[in-house]
């Protein structure tokens, strides 16, 4: 089989929802990744951080309440989550390579900043809920005290919402490339990256969340990868998902995928960003392929046996 340069985007199921779940989940995740590495592929890993950054953000906010200090900015919470998750994945990969008696490649995490455009329209319509639920009074107080934007969340109370701008530039790209070219497994752009905007020479963290599927796509293009492999909790994307006429998609062109997306076949905030990232990657250069599949089916998907494969025909 051809050896490929693959950017893997790991979904929430690769890490679980809390500390003990993550310790277990990374073992399965490591198996899937080491399979691909043992086949000779060059691997760069991007991962989500929803539950982890949620816990860190809640803890830091509580602490600030208690001691009256400024709450830790969300961008710093993302940086913390990258380190914590990278630490667990590094360890799990190391153990899996050793268990197989395989040669252990260097595995390292790169704390990654991703530049966003301060004029991104997403900043005018923050929609991504983060942190704990609050009563209306509490939410309005936080909004006044801290400048948070708060919104009612499906009858369950109020939450802070932040923007989800598009990634524009991966600041640590050349370091990531040097490590990957050297045969190292790199974990980077965690949680979509630490969102920053350029203020002269300074990169300022902004309270926002970048979609990890879009960040993985930008990384895959920037590294000139052959494949964007999006590993999630379903084996394939489907049309009429969850309905009696549901149909799994195996091999589709970018054009076909776009048509389905326009029809509203993929849920916003879950499958839609994956399909959009896949389309963008497939169109970015001939021969580039994006595959969406189940974490445990990564190797099979690479052999063309399963998954939803999107390429320019
Ligand atoms: P991740 O953490 O991997 O990003 P998400 O929950 O954000 O996962 O997105 C994957 C989920 O999208 C699937 O588990 C599935 O429930 C849902 N989904 C929504 N629409 C579709 C669709 N058309 N086909 C397949 N899955 C879909
Ligand atoms: Mg998701």
CSV table of C-alpha atoms and ligand atoms in Angstrom, one decimal:
chain,number,residue,atom,x,y,z
A,1,UNK,CA,0.0,0.0,0.0
A,2,UNK,CA,1.1,3.5,-0.7
A,3,UNK,CA,2.6,5.4,2.2
A,4,UNK,CA,0.8,8.6,2.8
A,5,UNK,CA,1.1,11.8,4.7
A,6,UNK,CA,-2.1,11.9,6.8
A,7,UNK,CA,-3.6,14.5,9.0
A,8,UNK,CA,-6.0,12.8,11.5
A,9,UNK,CA,-8.8,14.7,13.2
A,10,UNK,CA,-9.8,12.9,16.3
A,11,UNK,CA,-13.4,13.5,17.6
A,12,UNK,CA,-14.8,13.5,21.1
A,13,UNK,CA,-15.1,9.7,21.2
A,14,UNK,CA,-11.3,9.4,20.9
A,15,UNK,CA,-11.0,11.0,24.3
A,16,UNK,CA,-14.1,10.4,26.4
A,17,UNK,CA,-16.0,12.9,28.6
A,18,UNK,CA,-13.9,12.9,31.8
A,19,UNK,CA,-10.6,12.0,33.3
A,20,UNK,CA,-11.1,8.2,33.8
A,21,UNK,CA,-12.9,7.9,30.4
A,22,UNK,CA,-10.0,9.6,28.7
A,23,UNK,CA,-7.5,7.3,30.2
A,24,UNK,CA,-9.4,4.3,28.7
A,25,UNK,CA,-10.4,6.0,25.4
A,26,UNK,CA,-6.8,6.9,24.5
A,27,UNK,CA,-5.8,3.2,24.5
A,28,UNK,CA,-8.3,2.5,21.6
A,29,UNK,CA,-7.2,5.7,19.9
A,30,UNK,CA,-3.5,4.8,20.2
A,31,UNK,CA,-4.2,1.4,18.6
A,32,UNK,CA,-5.9,3.0,15.6
A,33,UNK,CA,-3.1,5.5,15.2
A,34,UNK,CA,-0.2,3.0,15.6
A,35,UNK,CA,-1.9,0.7,13.0
A,36,UNK,CA,-1.5,3.6,10.5
A,37,UNK,CA,2.0,4.4,11.6
A,38,UNK,CA,3.1,0.8,11.4
A,39,UNK,CA,1.9,0.7,7.8
A,40,UNK,CA,4.5,3.4,7.1
A,41,UNK,CA,2.3,6.5,7.0
A,42,UNK,CA,3.4,9.9,8.2
A,43,UNK,CA,0.9,11.0,10.9
A,44,UNK,CA,0.0,14.4,12.3
A,45,UNK,CA,-2.8,14.4,14.9
A,46,UNK,CA,-5.4,17.1,15.6
A,47,UNK,CA,-8.0,16.5,18.3
A,48,UNK,CA,-11.1,18.0,19.8
A,49,UNK,CA,-11.2,19.4,23.4
A,50,UNK,CA,-14.9,20.2,24.2
A,51,UNK,CA,-15.3,18.4,27.5
A,52,UNK,CA,-11.7,19.1,28.6
A,53,UNK,CA,-11.7,22.8,28.0
A,54,UNK,CA,-15.2,22.9,29.6
A,55,UNK,CA,-13.8,21.4,32.9
A,56,UNK,CA,-10.7,23.6,32.9
A,57,UNK,CA,-12.8,26.8,32.1
A,58,UNK,CA,-15.3,26.0,34.8
A,59,UNK,CA,-12.6,25.3,37.4
A,60,UNK,CA,-10.7,28.5,36.6
A,61,UNK,CA,-13.9,30.5,36.7
A,62,UNK,CA,-14.9,29.1,40.1
A,63,UNK,CA,-11.4,29.9,41.4
A,64,UNK,CA,-11.7,33.5,40.2
A,65,UNK,CA,-15.1,33.8,41.9
A,66,UNK,CA,-13.6,32.6,45.2
A,67,UNK,CA,-10.5,34.7,45.3
A,68,UNK,CA,-11.8,37.7,43.4
A,69,UNK,CA,-9.1,37.5,40.7
A,70,UNK,CA,-9.6,37.8,36.9
A,71,UNK,CA,-10.9,34.6,35.4
A,72,UNK,CA,-8.3,32.8,33.2
A,73,UNK,CA,-9.0,33.7,29.5
A,74,UNK,CA,-10.6,31.0,27.3
A,75,UNK,CA,-7.5,31.1,25.1
A,76,UNK,CA,-5.3,30.1,28.1
A,77,UNK,CA,-7.8,27.3,28.9
A,78,UNK,CA,-7.4,26.0,25.4
A,79,UNK,CA,-3.6,26.0,25.8
A,80,UNK,CA,-4.0,24.0,29.1
A,81,UNK,CA,-6.3,21.5,27.4
A,82,UNK,CA,-3.8,21.0,24.5
A,83,UNK,CA,-1.1,20.1,27.0
A,84,UNK,CA,-3.3,17.8,29.1
A,85,UNK,CA,-4.6,15.9,26.1
A,86,UNK,CA,-1.2,15.8,24.3
A,87,UNK,CA,0.3,14.3,27.5
A,88,UNK,CA,-2.3,11.5,27.5
A,89,UNK,CA,-2.0,10.8,23.8
A,90,UNK,CA,1.8,10.9,23.9
A,91,UNK,CA,1.8,8.3,26.7
A,92,UNK,CA,-0.8,6.1,25.1
A,93,UNK,CA,1.1,6.0,21.8
A,94,UNK,CA,4.4,5.2,23.5
A,95,UNK,CA,2.8,2.3,25.4
A,96,UNK,CA,1.1,0.9,22.3
A,97,UNK,CA,4.3,1.0,20.3
A,98,UNK,CA,6.2,-0.7,23.1
A,99,UNK,CA,3.4,-3.3,23.6
A,100,UNK,CA,3.9,-4.3,19.9
A,101,UNK,CA,7.6,-4.5,20.2
A,102,UNK,CA,7.7,-1.9,17.4
A,103,UNK,CA,10.3,0.8,17.0
A,104,UNK,CA,9.3,3.8,19.0
A,105,UNK,CA,9.2,7.0,16.9
A,106,UNK,CA,9.5,10.4,18.7
A,107,UNK,CA,6.0,11.6,19.7
A,108,UNK,CA,5.5,15.2,20.7
A,109,UNK,CA,2.8,17.8,21.3
A,110,UNK,CA,3.1,21.3,19.8
A,111,UNK,CA,1.2,24.0,21.7
A,112,UNK,CA,-0.4,25.6,18.7
A,113,UNK,CA,-1.8,29.1,18.0
A,114,UNK,CA,-4.1,29.6,15.1
A,115,UNK,CA,-4.7,33.1,13.8
A,116,UNK,CA,-8.2,34.2,13.1
A,117,UNK,CA,-9.6,37.3,11.4
A,118,UNK,CA,-11.0,39.8,13.9
A,119,UNK,CA,-13.4,40.8,11.1
A,120,UNK,CA,-14.7,37.2,10.8
A,121,UNK,CA,-18.5,37.4,10.6
A,122,UNK,CA,-18.7,34.7,13.4
A,123,UNK,CA,-17.7,37.5,15.9
A,124,UNK,CA,-20.9,39.3,15.2
A,125,UNK,CA,-23.0,36.2,16.0
A,126,UNK,CA,-21.4,34.1,18.8
A,127,UNK,CA,-23.1,30.8,18.9
A,128,UNK,CA,-20.9,28.2,20.6
A,129,UNK,CA,-22.0,27.6,24.2
A,130,UNK,CA,-19.2,27.1,26.7
A,131,UNK,CA,-19.0,26.7,30.5
A,132,UNK,CA,-21.6,26.0,33.1
A,133,UNK,CA,-25.3,26.7,33.1
A,134,UNK,CA,-26.4,29.9,35.0
A,135,UNK,CA,-29.7,31.4,36.2
A,136,UNK,CA,-30.8,34.5,34.3
A,137,UNK,CA,-29.8,36.9,37.0
A,138,UNK,CA,-26.3,35.3,37.3
A,139,UNK,CA,-25.9,35.3,33.5
A,140,UNK,CA,-26.8,39.0,33.3
A,141,UNK,CA,-24.4,39.8,36.1
A,142,UNK,CA,-21.5,38.0,34.4
A,143,UNK,CA,-22.4,39.7,31.2
A,144,UNK,CA,-22.2,43.1,32.9
A,145,UNK,CA,-19.1,42.3,35.0
A,146,UNK,CA,-17.0,40.5,32.4
A,147,UNK,CA,-18.4,41.5,29.1
A,148,UNK,CA,-19.6,37.9,28.4
A,149,UNK,CA,-22.3,37.3,25.8
A,150,UNK,CA,-24.9,35.0,27.3
A,151,UNK,CA,-27.7,33.1,25.8
A,152,UNK,CA,-30.6,30.9,26.8
A,153,UNK,CA,-29.8,27.3,26.0
A,154,UNK,CA,-32.7,25.1,25.0
A,155,UNK,CA,-34.7,25.7,28.2
A,156,UNK,CA,-31.8,24.4,30.4
A,157,UNK,CA,-30.6,27.8,31.7
A,158,UNK,CA,-28.2,30.4,30.4
A,159,UNK,CA,-24.7,29.9,29.1
A,160,UNK,CA,-21.9,32.0,27.8
A,161,UNK,CA,-21.5,31.9,24.0
A,162,UNK,CA,-18.4,32.6,22.0
A,163,UNK,CA,-17.7,32.9,18.3
A,164,UNK,CA,-16.4,30.1,16.1
A,165,UNK,CA,-14.2,31.9,13.5
A,166,UNK,CA,-12.5,30.2,10.6
A,167,UNK,CA,-8.8,29.4,11.0
A,168,UNK,CA,-6.5,31.5,8.8
A,169,UNK,CA,-2.9,30.6,9.7
A,170,UNK,CA,-1.2,28.1,11.9
A,171,UNK,CA,1.5,30.0,13.7
A,172,UNK,CA,3.7,27.1,14.6
A,173,UNK,CA,3.4,25.5,11.1
A,174,UNK,CA,7.1,25.4,10.3
A,175,UNK,CA,8.0,23.7,13.6
A,176,UNK,CA,5.2,21.1,13.0
A,177,UNK,CA,6.4,20.5,9.5
A,178,UNK,CA,10.0,20.0,10.6
A,179,UNK,CA,9.0,17.4,13.2
A,180,UNK,CA,6.7,15.6,10.7
A,181,UNK,CA,9.3,15.6,8.0
A,182,UNK,CA,11.7,14.0,10.5
A,183,UNK,CA,9.4,11.1,11.0
A,184,UNK,CA,8.0,12.2,14.3
A,185,UNK,CA,4.3,11.9,15.3
A,186,UNK,CA,3.1,15.4,16.0
A,187,UNK,CA,0.0,16.2,18.1
A,188,UNK,CA,-1.0,19.8,17.3
A,189,UNK,CA,-3.9,22.3,16.7
A,190,UNK,CA,-5.7,20.7,19.7
A,191,UNK,CA,-9.2,22.0,20.1
A,192,UNK,CA,-8.9,23.7,16.8
A,193,UNK,CA,-5.9,25.7,18.1
A,194,UNK,CA,-5.5,28.6,20.5
A,195,UNK,CA,-7.4,31.4,18.7
A,196,UNK,CA,-5.3,34.6,18.3
A,197,UNK,CA,-5.5,37.8,16.4
A,198,UNK,CA,-2.5,39.8,15.3
A,199,UNK,CA,-2.0,43.1,17.1
A,200,UNK,CA,1.1,44.5,15.6
A,201,UNK,CA,3.9,42.2,16.8
A,202,UNK,CA,1.7,40.7,19.5
A,203,UNK,CA,-0.6,37.7,19.1
A,204,UNK,CA,-3.6,38.3,21.4
A,205,UNK,CA,-5.7,35.4,22.5
A,206,UNK,CA,-9.4,35.9,21.8
A,207,UNK,CA,-12.4,34.3,23.5
A,208,UNK,CA,-13.4,32.0,20.7
A,209,UNK,CA,-13.4,28.4,19.7
A,210,UNK,CA,-12.1,27.2,16.3
A,211,UNK,CA,-13.7,24.1,14.8
A,212,UNK,CA,-11.1,21.3,15.0
A,213,UNK,CA,-12.3,19.9,11.7
A,214,UNK,CA,-11.6,23.2,9.9
A,215,UNK,CA,-8.2,23.6,11.7
A,216,UNK,CA,-7.3,20.0,10.6
A,217,UNK,CA,-8.2,20.9,7.0
A,218,UNK,CA,-6.0,24.0,7.0
A,219,UNK,CA,-3.2,22.0,8.5
A,220,UNK,CA,-3.5,19.2,5.9
A,221,UNK,CA,-3.4,21.8,3.1
A,222,UNK,CA,-0.5,23.6,4.7
A,223,UNK,CA,1.6,20.4,5.2
A,224,UNK,CA,0.7,19.3,1.7
A,225,UNK,CA,-0.8,16.1,3.1
A,226,UNK,CA,-2.3,13.4,0.9
A,227,UNK,CA,-5.2,12.6,3.1
A,228,UNK,CA,-7.4,14.3,5.7
A,229,UNK,CA,-8.8,11.4,7.9
A,230,UNK,CA,-11.7,12.5,10.1
A,231,UNK,CA,-12.2,9.9,12.8
A,232,UNK,CA,-15.5,10.2,14.7
A,233,UNK,CA,-18.4,8.1,16.2
A,234,UNK,CA,-20.0,7.0,12.9
A,235,UNK,CA,-18.6,4.7,10.2
A,236,UNK,CA,-19.9,6.9,7.4
A,237,UNK,CA,-21.8,10.1,6.7
A,238,UNK,CA,-25.4,9.5,5.6
A,239,UNK,CA,-28.2,11.2,3.8
A,240,UNK,CA,-31.5,11.2,5.6
A,241,UNK,CA,-29.5,10.5,8.7
A,242,UNK,CA,-31.6,8.7,11.4
A,243,UNK,CA,-34.6,8.4,9.1
A,244,UNK,CA,-36.1,5.2,7.6
A,245,UNK,CA,-34.8,6.2,4.2
A,246,UNK,CA,-31.2,6.7,5.5
A,247,UNK,CA,-28.4,5.9,3.1
A,248,UNK,CA,-24.8,5.6,4.0
A,249,UNK,CA,-22.4,7.4,1.6
A,250,UNK,CA,-19.2,5.6,0.4
A,251,UNK,CA,-17.5,7.4,-2.4
A,252,UNK,CA,-18.7,10.8,-3.4
A,253,UNK,CA,-17.3,13.7,-5.4
A,254,UNK,CA,-16.9,17.1,-3.7
A,255,UNK,CA,-19.7,18.4,-5.9
A,256,UNK,CA,-22.1,15.7,-4.7
A,257,UNK,CA,-21.1,16.3,-1.1
A,258,UNK,CA,-21.8,20.0,-1.6
A,259,UNK,CA,-25.2,19.3,-3.0
A,260,UNK,CA,-26.1,17.2,0.0
A,261,UNK,CA,-24.8,19.8,2.4
A,262,UNK,CA,-26.9,22.4,0.7
A,263,UNK,CA,-29.9,20.1,1.1
A,264,UNK,CA,-29.3,20.2,4.8
A,265,UNK,CA,-28.3,16.5,5.0
A,266,UNK,CA,-25.6,17.1,7.6
A,267,UNK,CA,-26.3,18.5,11.1
A,268,UNK,CA,-24.7,21.9,11.8
A,269,UNK,CA,-22.0,21.7,14.4
A,270,UNK,CA,-21.4,18.0,14.0
A,271,UNK,CA,-21.3,16.3,10.6
A,272,UNK,CA,-21.6,19.5,8.5
A,273,UNK,CA,-18.1,20.9,9.4
A,274,UNK,CA,-16.6,17.5,8.7
A,275,UNK,CA,-18.1,17.4,5.2
A,276,UNK,CA,-17.3,21.0,4.6
A,277,UNK,CA,-13.7,20.4,5.6
A,278,UNK,CA,-13.6,17.3,3.4
A,279,UNK,CA,-14.9,19.2,0.4
A,280,UNK,CA,-12.4,22.0,0.8
A,281,UNK,CA,-9.5,19.6,1.2
A,282,UNK,CA,-10.5,17.5,-1.8
A,283,UNK,CA,-10.8,20.6,-4.0
A,284,UNK,CA,-7.5,22.1,-2.8
A,285,UNK,CA,-5.4,20.0,-5.1
A,286,UNK,CA,-5.9,17.0,-7.4
A,287,UNK,CA,-5.2,13.7,-5.7
A,288,UNK,CA,-6.1,14.8,-2.2
A,289,UNK,CA,-8.7,12.7,-0.5
A,290,UNK,CA,-10.7,13.2,2.7
A,291,UNK,CA,-12.2,10.2,4.5
A,292,UNK,CA,-14.8,10.3,7.3
A,293,UNK,CA,-15.1,7.2,9.4
A,294,UNK,CA,-15.2,5.5,12.8
A,295,UNK,CA,-12.1,5.6,14.9
A,296,UNK,CA,-11.8,1.8,15.1
A,297,UNK,CA,-12.1,1.5,11.3
A,298,UNK,CA,-9.2,3.9,10.4
A,299,UNK,CA,-7.0,1.2,8.9
A,300,UNK,CA,-9.8,-0.4,6.9
A,301,UNK,CA,-10.9,3.0,5.6
A,302,UNK,CA,-7.3,3.7,4.4
A,303,UNK,CA,-7.5,0.4,2.5
A,304,UNK,CA,-10.6,1.7,0.8
A,305,UNK,CA,-12.9,-0.8,2.5
A,306,UNK,CA,-15.1,1.6,4.5
A,307,UNK,CA,-15.8,5.2,5.4
A,308,UNK,CA,-17.1,8.1,3.4
A,309,UNK,CA,-14.4,9.1,0.9
A,310,UNK,CA,-14.6,12.5,-0.7
A,311,UNK,CA,-12.4,13.3,-3.7
A,312,UNK,CA,-12.4,15.4,-6.8
A,313,UNK,CA,-13.3,13.1,-9.6
B,1,LIG,P1,-16.8,14.7,16.8
B,1,LIG,O1,-16.6,14.7,18.3
B,1,LIG,O2,-16.1,13.5,16.2
B,1,LIG,O3,-16.5,16.0,16.1
B,1,LIG,P2,-19.6,15.2,16.4
B,1,LIG,O4,-20.6,14.7,17.4
B,1,LIG,O5,-19.3,16.6,16.3
B,1,LIG,O6,-18.3,14.3,16.5
B,1,LIG,O7,-20.1,14.8,14.9
B,1,LIG,C1,-20.3,13.4,14.6
B,1,LIG,C2,-21.8,13.0,14.7
B,1,LIG,O8,-22.6,13.7,13.7
B,1,LIG,C3,-22.1,11.6,14.5
B,1,LIG,O9,-21.9,10.8,15.7
B,1,LIG,C4,-23.6,11.6,14.2
B,1,LIG,O10,-24.4,11.4,15.3
B,1,LIG,C5,-23.9,13.1,13.7
B,1,LIG,N1,-24.5,13.3,12.4
B,1,LIG,C6,-25.2,14.3,12.0
B,1,LIG,N2,-25.6,14.3,10.8
B,1,LIG,C7,-25.1,13.1,10.3
B,1,LIG,C8,-25.1,12.5,9.0
B,1,LIG,N3,-25.8,13.1,8.0
B,1,LIG,N4,-24.5,11.3,8.8
B,1,LIG,C9,-23.8,10.8,9.8
B,1,LIG,N5,-23.7,11.3,11.1
B,1,LIG,C10,-24.3,12.5,11.3
B,2,LIG,MG1,-17.6,17.8,16.3
